[in-house]
XYZ file of C-alpha atoms in Angstrom:
526
model
C -28.876 -24.600 -64.574
C -25.428 -25.736 -65.917
C -23.185 -28.134 -63.884
C -20.334 -25.458 -63.829
C -22.905 -22.846 -62.356
C -24.349 -25.332 -60.038
C -20.727 -25.995 -58.954
C -20.041 -22.324 -58.464
C -23.200 -21.596 -56.400
C -22.535 -24.456 -54.147
C -19.018 -23.451 -53.365
C -20.163 -19.996 -53.052
C -22.753 -21.417 -50.491
C -20.119 -23.708 -48.521
C -17.498 -20.521 -48.018
C -20.565 -18.185 -47.029
C -21.309 -20.978 -44.574
C -17.837 -21.300 -43.234
C -17.574 -17.789 -42.461
C -21.095 -17.900 -40.405
C -19.811 -20.615 -38.459
C -16.370 -18.418 -37.969
C -18.326 -15.505 -36.812
C -20.656 -17.921 -34.447
C -18.099 -20.147 -32.982
C -16.855 -19.239 -29.620
C -13.796 -21.106 -30.778
C -12.442 -18.763 -32.826
C -10.794 -15.156 -32.237
C -9.147 -13.723 -35.059
C -9.979 -16.666 -37.229
C -7.853 -19.006 -35.062
C -8.928 -21.650 -32.649
C -8.789 -21.083 -28.724
C -6.459 -22.781 -26.669
C -8.168 -25.796 -24.978
C -7.760 -29.631 -23.939
C -11.251 -30.661 -24.029
C -10.343 -34.445 -23.935
C -8.254 -33.788 -20.472
C -11.199 -32.089 -19.463
C -13.137 -35.164 -19.597
C -10.578 -37.298 -18.317
C -10.534 -35.050 -15.197
C -14.386 -34.887 -14.847
C -14.099 -38.819 -15.410
C -11.424 -39.077 -12.656
C -13.601 -37.049 -10.210
C -16.238 -39.556 -10.276
C -14.599 -42.477 -10.027
C -12.556 -42.219 -7.374
C -13.458 -40.560 -3.936
C -10.470 -38.446 -3.028
C -9.595 -37.389 -6.876
C -11.438 -34.004 -6.168
C -9.218 -33.053 -3.256
C -5.834 -32.941 -5.097
C -7.761 -30.300 -7.706
C -10.180 -28.353 -6.058
C -7.732 -25.904 -4.956
C -6.890 -24.267 -8.365
C -10.281 -25.605 -10.647
C -13.317 -23.840 -10.971
C -16.213 -24.077 -13.404
C -15.039 -21.481 -15.571
C -11.697 -22.620 -16.101
C -13.432 -25.506 -18.254
C -13.555 -24.556 -21.977
C -16.641 -26.547 -22.947
C -20.254 -25.133 -21.324
C -21.365 -28.786 -20.495
C -18.014 -29.157 -18.316
C -18.475 -25.929 -16.752
C -22.095 -27.014 -15.531
C -20.926 -30.368 -14.553
C -18.188 -29.156 -12.816
C -20.593 -26.545 -11.144
C -22.825 -29.797 -9.996
C -19.418 -31.352 -8.510
C -18.646 -28.279 -6.264
C -22.393 -28.006 -5.209
C -22.046 -31.818 -3.982
C -18.799 -31.041 -2.138
C -19.871 -27.929 -0.204
C -22.526 -29.844 0.742
C -20.476 -32.640 1.896
C -22.435 -35.265 -0.267
C -20.708 -37.875 -2.082
C -19.639 -37.058 -5.722
C -19.840 -40.173 -8.310
C -21.982 -40.966 -11.500
C -25.347 -40.981 -9.820
C -25.031 -37.746 -7.490
C -24.040 -35.814 -10.217
C -26.564 -36.835 -12.602
C -29.074 -36.000 -9.891
C -27.668 -32.701 -9.082
C -27.826 -31.537 -12.868
C -31.580 -33.098 -13.172
C -32.283 -30.781 -9.897
C -30.833 -27.670 -11.745
C -32.430 -28.421 -15.159
C -29.099 -28.596 -16.781
C -28.606 -32.410 -17.369
C -30.307 -32.748 -21.279
C -28.235 -29.490 -21.869
C -24.953 -31.366 -21.152
C -25.956 -34.445 -22.736
C -27.994 -36.417 -20.593
C -26.988 -39.511 -18.341
C -25.317 -41.183 -21.234
C -22.715 -38.503 -21.657
C -21.914 -38.427 -17.827
C -21.488 -42.053 -17.844
C -19.086 -41.811 -20.875
C -17.022 -39.458 -19.203
C -16.268 -41.974 -16.360
C -15.075 -44.764 -19.389
C -12.709 -42.711 -20.622
C -10.077 -43.094 -17.768
C -9.288 -46.041 -15.896
C -8.008 -44.256 -12.800
C -7.629 -40.878 -11.222
C -3.330 -41.123 -10.901
C -2.527 -38.542 -13.434
C -5.830 -35.950 -12.409
C -3.411 -33.456 -11.015
C -1.347 -33.163 -14.016
C -4.332 -33.067 -16.426
C -5.940 -30.241 -14.414
C -2.955 -28.028 -14.462
C -2.860 -28.351 -18.196
C -6.825 -27.407 -18.425
C -6.102 -24.586 -16.035
C -2.882 -23.226 -18.402
C -4.682 -23.405 -21.060
C -7.446 -21.477 -19.351
C -4.920 -18.671 -18.459
C -4.112 -18.624 -22.018
C -7.401 -17.957 -23.424
C -7.665 -15.111 -20.527
C -4.444 -13.725 -21.829
C -5.551 -13.680 -25.302
C -9.036 -11.982 -24.530
C -7.364 -9.264 -22.542
C -4.827 -8.866 -25.267
C -7.416 -8.750 -28.012
C -9.631 -6.060 -26.149
C -6.345 -3.979 -25.168
C -5.379 -3.883 -29.061
C -8.860 -3.171 -30.308
C -9.190 -0.019 -27.839
C -5.657 1.067 -28.902
C -7.036 1.219 -32.253
C -9.681 3.640 -31.246
C -8.932 7.346 -31.483
C -11.161 7.894 -28.719
C -9.606 5.655 -25.966
C -7.862 7.755 -23.182
C -4.440 5.837 -23.290
C -3.779 5.974 -19.556
C -6.877 4.711 -18.759
C -6.323 1.973 -21.153
C -2.854 1.151 -19.849
C -4.742 0.904 -16.101
C -7.089 -1.269 -17.356
C -4.710 -3.710 -18.872
C -2.756 -3.801 -16.005
C -5.721 -4.398 -13.906
C -6.639 -7.391 -16.095
C -3.329 -8.920 -15.813
C -2.974 -8.854 -12.261
C -6.692 -9.842 -11.722
C -5.452 -13.077 -13.803
C -2.288 -13.582 -11.509
C -4.132 -12.986 -8.443
C -7.203 -15.265 -9.229
C -4.836 -17.989 -10.714
C -1.621 -18.582 -9.025
C -1.124 -19.720 -5.590
C 1.928 -20.505 -3.582
C 2.448 -24.568 -3.022
C 2.539 -25.973 0.641
C 6.036 -26.098 1.895
C 7.345 -29.038 4.072
C 8.754 -28.950 7.431
C 12.225 -29.744 6.362
C 12.560 -26.611 4.041
C 10.807 -24.263 6.935
C 13.049 -25.391 9.345
C 15.952 -24.345 7.448
C 14.956 -21.222 6.680
C 13.760 -20.327 10.190
C 17.315 -21.373 10.999
C 19.076 -19.377 8.516
C 17.113 -16.273 9.570
C 18.080 -16.898 13.182
C 21.364 -17.329 12.463
C 21.367 -13.881 10.679
C 19.892 -12.208 13.595
C 22.942 -13.446 15.905
C 25.034 -10.629 14.545
C 22.501 -7.705 15.170
C 23.468 -5.729 18.293
C 20.732 -3.298 17.732
C 17.801 -5.546 18.324
C 16.411 -4.605 15.144
C 14.912 -7.211 12.772
C 12.556 -5.154 10.703
C 12.359 -1.845 9.370
C 12.966 0.559 12.179
C 10.787 3.095 13.063
C 13.674 5.421 14.819
C 11.786 5.787 18.016
C 14.079 3.831 20.628
C 11.360 2.956 22.941
C 8.823 1.738 20.201
C 11.648 -0.168 18.595
C 12.438 -1.929 21.993
C 8.887 -3.434 21.959
C 8.574 -4.114 18.092
C 11.952 -4.784 16.757
C 11.034 -2.417 13.878
C 8.088 -2.933 11.322
C 8.182 -6.566 10.352
C 7.932 -8.121 7.018
C 4.559 -9.233 5.782
C 2.717 -7.535 8.615
C -0.209 -5.151 8.565
C 0.135 -2.318 11.190
C -2.820 -0.145 11.554
C -2.023 3.319 13.326
C -5.381 4.628 14.380
C -6.406 7.961 16.129
C -8.934 10.610 16.351
C -8.458 13.857 13.977
C -5.721 16.421 15.048
C -3.896 13.484 17.168
C -0.837 13.796 14.568
C -1.045 10.769 12.699
C 0.593 11.820 9.830
C 3.455 13.481 11.655
C 3.810 10.122 13.262
C 3.942 8.107 10.220
C 6.207 10.588 8.585
C 8.431 10.870 11.310
C 8.882 7.154 11.056
C 9.236 7.552 7.304
C 11.882 10.133 7.639
C 13.929 7.820 10.147
C 13.790 4.648 8.140
C 15.115 6.248 4.858
C 17.205 9.115 6.021
C 18.505 7.420 9.145
C 18.727 3.807 8.046
C 18.154 4.188 4.328
C 15.316 2.025 4.045
C 13.156 2.552 0.936
C 9.493 3.648 1.420
C 6.870 4.053 -0.614
C 3.975 6.589 0.875
C 0.496 6.765 -0.636
C -1.185 10.010 0.667
C -4.935 10.329 -0.487
C -5.578 12.867 1.710
C -2.809 15.548 1.071
C -0.729 16.611 -1.671
C 2.817 15.122 -2.171
C 4.235 18.791 -1.813
C 2.211 19.307 1.370
C 3.553 16.087 2.818
C 6.985 17.339 1.710
C 6.517 20.684 3.520
C 5.675 18.398 6.779
C 9.111 16.854 6.361
C 11.342 19.499 5.697
C 9.599 21.404 8.919
C 10.518 18.530 10.952
C 13.924 18.207 9.280
C 15.127 21.743 9.534
C 13.110 22.542 12.590
C 11.497 25.653 11.084
C 7.713 26.296 12.297
C 5.256 24.985 9.718
C 3.604 28.315 9.553
C 6.695 29.788 8.725
C 7.633 27.611 5.650
C 3.612 28.150 4.725
C 3.798 31.846 4.400
C 7.877 31.684 3.166
C 8.545 34.346 6.145
C 11.788 32.975 6.917
C 14.713 35.136 8.856
C 18.218 34.912 6.822
C 19.522 32.319 9.296
C 16.584 30.104 8.924
C 17.020 30.241 5.302
C 20.117 28.914 5.825
C 19.197 26.377 7.990
C 16.722 25.121 5.399
C 19.242 24.656 2.591
C 22.046 23.178 5.015
C 19.246 20.753 6.626
C 17.462 19.245 3.622
C 20.176 18.320 1.640
C 19.894 14.113 3.282
C 16.192 14.435 3.084
C 16.675 15.158 -0.845
C 18.537 12.160 -1.161
C 16.252 9.944 0.571
C 14.815 7.084 -0.813
C 10.988 8.021 -0.107
C 8.511 7.658 -2.828
C 5.311 9.854 -2.559
C 2.285 8.991 -4.534
C -0.896 11.156 -4.020
C -3.260 9.677 -6.356
C -6.610 10.281 -5.022
C -9.483 7.653 -4.402
C -7.166 4.724 -4.850
C -8.575 1.348 -5.443
C -6.917 -1.611 -4.315
C -6.055 -2.979 -7.997
C -4.293 0.182 -8.440
C -2.213 0.091 -5.579
C -1.284 -3.435 -6.099
C 0.057 -2.566 -9.636
C 1.785 0.299 -8.387
C 3.432 -1.455 -5.206
C 4.576 -4.220 -7.625
C 6.229 -1.971 -9.852
C 7.739 0.163 -7.144
C 9.008 -3.079 -5.694
C 10.926 -4.034 -8.877
C 12.018 -0.307 -9.535
C 13.071 1.027 -6.228
C 13.292 -2.148 -4.150
C 10.553 -0.646 -1.438
C 10.971 -2.103 1.796
C 8.211 -0.297 3.569
C 4.677 0.714 2.194
C 2.760 3.703 4.287
C -0.919 4.471 3.235
C -2.578 7.471 4.282
C -5.305 7.179 5.066
C -7.214 3.489 4.872
C -10.883 4.990 4.592
C -10.414 7.045 1.548
C -9.027 4.057 -0.400
C -11.843 2.444 -2.736
C -12.637 -1.552 -2.770
C -12.379 -3.414 -6.352
C -14.885 -1.968 -9.099
C -16.889 -5.130 -8.583
C -17.160 -4.741 -5.055
C -20.628 -4.903 -3.829
C -22.673 -4.193 -0.387
C -22.195 -1.604 2.223
C -18.948 0.477 3.103
C -18.127 -2.009 5.928
C -17.834 -4.787 3.624
C -15.634 -2.655 1.078
C -13.387 -1.855 3.817
C -13.392 -5.247 4.808
C -12.108 -6.068 1.766
C -9.312 -3.055 1.539
C -7.832 -4.625 4.794
C -7.532 -8.247 3.467
C -6.101 -6.809 0.144
C -3.674 -4.997 2.186
C -2.797 -8.193 4.155
C -2.196 -10.046 0.840
C 0.550 -6.920 -0.504
C 2.253 -7.321 2.658
C 2.630 -10.813 2.646
C 2.900 -11.117 -1.270
C 5.983 -8.329 -1.201
C 7.056 -9.236 2.326
C 7.263 -5.904 3.461
C 5.384 -4.170 6.224
C 2.442 -2.136 5.102
C 1.222 0.668 7.541
C -2.073 1.967 6.720
C -3.362 5.182 9.025
C -6.974 4.610 10.220
C -9.842 6.947 11.618
C -11.262 6.161 14.996
C -15.113 6.704 15.274
C -16.502 9.438 17.574
C -17.297 6.953 20.473
C -13.824 7.865 21.887
C -15.199 11.753 22.135
C -18.398 10.681 23.839
C -16.833 8.193 26.210
C -16.037 9.743 29.885
C -12.724 9.127 31.753
C -9.297 9.697 29.994
C -10.824 9.028 26.836
C -8.076 6.323 25.467
C -9.018 4.666 22.469
C -9.852 0.920 22.156
C -9.882 -1.546 19.521
C -13.886 -1.370 19.346
C -13.440 2.225 18.441
C -11.835 1.186 15.016
C -14.220 2.796 12.429
C -16.335 1.101 9.758
C -15.202 -2.344 10.129
C -14.414 -5.004 12.990
C -12.147 -7.048 10.182
C -9.378 -4.249 10.115
C -8.537 -5.601 13.995
C -8.676 -8.945 12.941
C -6.453 -8.551 9.620
C -4.116 -6.717 11.197
C -0.632 -8.142 13.002
C -0.429 -4.903 15.226
C -2.693 -2.285 16.338
C -1.617 0.695 17.460
C -3.305 3.999 18.753
C -2.169 7.311 19.063
C -3.241 9.404 22.361
C -2.374 12.891 23.660
C -3.799 13.527 26.895
C -3.420 17.576 26.877
C -5.696 17.448 23.509
C -8.354 16.444 26.041
C -7.474 19.012 28.673
C -5.471 16.726 30.945
C -2.385 18.627 32.025
C -1.120 15.903 34.528
C -0.727 12.297 34.480
C -1.420 9.794 37.477
C 2.136 10.481 39.259
C 1.879 14.236 38.727
C 4.055 14.590 35.827
C 3.147 17.446 33.063
C 1.775 15.909 29.565
C 2.630 19.173 27.821
C 3.951 17.603 24.195
C 3.697 14.013 25.621
C 1.995 11.464 23.488
C 1.407 7.507 23.894
C 1.610 4.942 21.272
C -0.556 2.298 22.827
C -0.131 -1.011 21.456
C -3.640 -2.692 21.634
C -2.826 -5.590 19.413
C 0.564 -7.401 18.703
C 0.380 -10.416 17.324
C 3.984 -11.672 17.783
C 4.887 -9.425 20.929
C 3.893 -7.806 23.871
C 1.111 -4.821 24.500
C 2.803 -1.783 26.233
C 2.365 2.028 26.126
C 4.925 3.897 24.805
C 5.467 7.618 25.545
C 6.900 9.900 22.736
C 6.974 13.510 22.497
C 4.979 15.320 20.043
C 6.226 18.636 18.748
C 3.219 20.623 17.176
C 5.432 23.604 15.715
C 7.608 21.303 13.667
C 4.762 18.770 13.325
C 6.645 15.741 14.186
C 7.425 13.126 16.736
C 10.547 12.097 18.636
C 11.909 10.211 21.312
C 10.859 11.641 24.670
C 13.455 13.914 26.547
C 14.541 12.554 30.008
C 13.719 15.888 31.431
C 10.100 14.861 31.342
C 10.941 12.517 34.380
C 12.030 12.808 37.523
C 15.640 11.601 37.793
C 16.469 12.145 41.548
C 18.701 9.300 42.994
C 19.128 8.221 39.486
C 22.927 7.422 38.563
C 23.823 8.290 34.993
C 26.535 5.573 34.590
C 24.227 2.633 34.855
C 23.318 2.378 31.643
C 21.164 -0.838 31.609
C 19.105 1.269 34.215
C 18.285 3.666 31.927
C 17.730 1.372 28.986
C 15.290 -0.255 31.360
C 17.080 -3.607 30.762
C 17.561 -4.285 34.356
C 17.029 -3.046 38.005
C 19.186 -0.875 39.312
C 19.693 0.540 43.245
C 18.474 4.215 43.443
C 16.137 4.011 40.332
C 12.611 5.155 40.602
C 10.029 2.401 40.395
C 7.584 4.575 39.068
C 9.198 5.672 36.253
C 8.600 4.050 32.599
C 11.009 1.373 31.957
C 10.530 1.623 28.047
C 12.775 4.497 27.130
C 16.709 5.269 26.703
C 18.350 8.325 27.969
C 19.827 9.771 24.979
C 19.410 12.778 22.351
C 16.544 12.330 19.722
C 18.304 11.298 16.695
C 15.750 13.258 14.681
C 16.455 16.674 16.062
C 19.884 16.585 17.622
C 22.887 17.302 15.229
C 26.412 18.593 15.735
C 27.198 21.840 14.250
C 29.748 19.908 11.920
C 26.928 18.181 9.944
C 27.212 15.073 11.491
C 23.832 13.293 13.016
C 24.088 11.757 16.082
C 24.687 8.235 15.543
C 21.562 6.068 16.290
C 21.522 3.137 18.542
């Protein structure tokens, strides 16, 4: 063989070997080296093993998979195992832990562990180094998701909407798992709190959150509060959807707060039909059949004008999971500036695709995710929930309790407020303890209120219009009451002649939902 032929064959084999290495090496994607900082990874691991408190400054955002080299991942996993057992972390303990798991030789032996500690003099810069390592991991994750998205986009068999959902879910998963807020010091927090208090001094209606439109309820809650998870629970046929739609209507139409409604049970058109029935005060049965009298058609068209302009956004995607919900509400927050989220109802949701275990664990994950969304977007999240059959089998007045929450005790733990809807007439109770009629009367039982009092708030349920509204004064006995005493009417102060047995949590005023002047102006709320 000539020297030229030998040289050509040698070059050919070299090129072939390079191609083989490129195919097998995990470092290359599309012919490019993945983002990495191996030297800083070694510095971080060495710092952890030479200084006792170094780990505490980086453990919040470091995980084994963040490290690029497999050996470094195994070493940090050994460090985490020692930390979880409250054992000291140093060269000897880490070496011994790797020996127990059978990974010592795989990472390079005890000599390699010792070499890591020789690469740094102190742990002074460990946090800065660790954040760079974490950033490189985020870059690799983004490259991986983007590469998969590009490859799938070229496939003709790919469903484009499924691809969009998968790409978006992947990006949000990276954000959720890696971006965390830092702790704030008291100086900054006190300034924020004082500014919030100063803003509230000019408010005369007592509302600090999104109003429900129910006067007595808003007096107790001051409105639906930001970052709160509110659970509204009841047995079937109590009117959960009617209650929350009435509150949505009041917030959006009466006060112009943008609201997002996720309906997993009913279609968006069915929800709108309910809203129309309550707004126009036309029986829902008539709307279902379209059997309206001429004056009702006129009433329908004259009353739905404000409803059609209301900032209410309804999504009726069935079997929604928490990742999809998080993605949707983030977009709606940016696009519409939503200030309240409603979910009807919680038990119809699904957890993440990776969720394992029984249904109770899945519901626990969902409730935690909803609380996380409320905090992240700084909006109230109101989730409707079913109650167990224990209510029906129990004797007495059958009022629900916290233990009746269906499928998960974590709902009670995660919620900032839990309220039950209870209608005595549904169970055949025609009179209350004072002998007053319970026809059309509903109670909102606030069973948990993390930032306020626990009270029972009476409301009126109008079945034919499928809505809730403030309880009218004629539901009570007002003999001896002085109408000019507005403080006593509002329950703000005692007054001579006011019946002490009457509730103190109502205001005498027409319902702002259903009292309108013929001239077209609504009754002014508050």
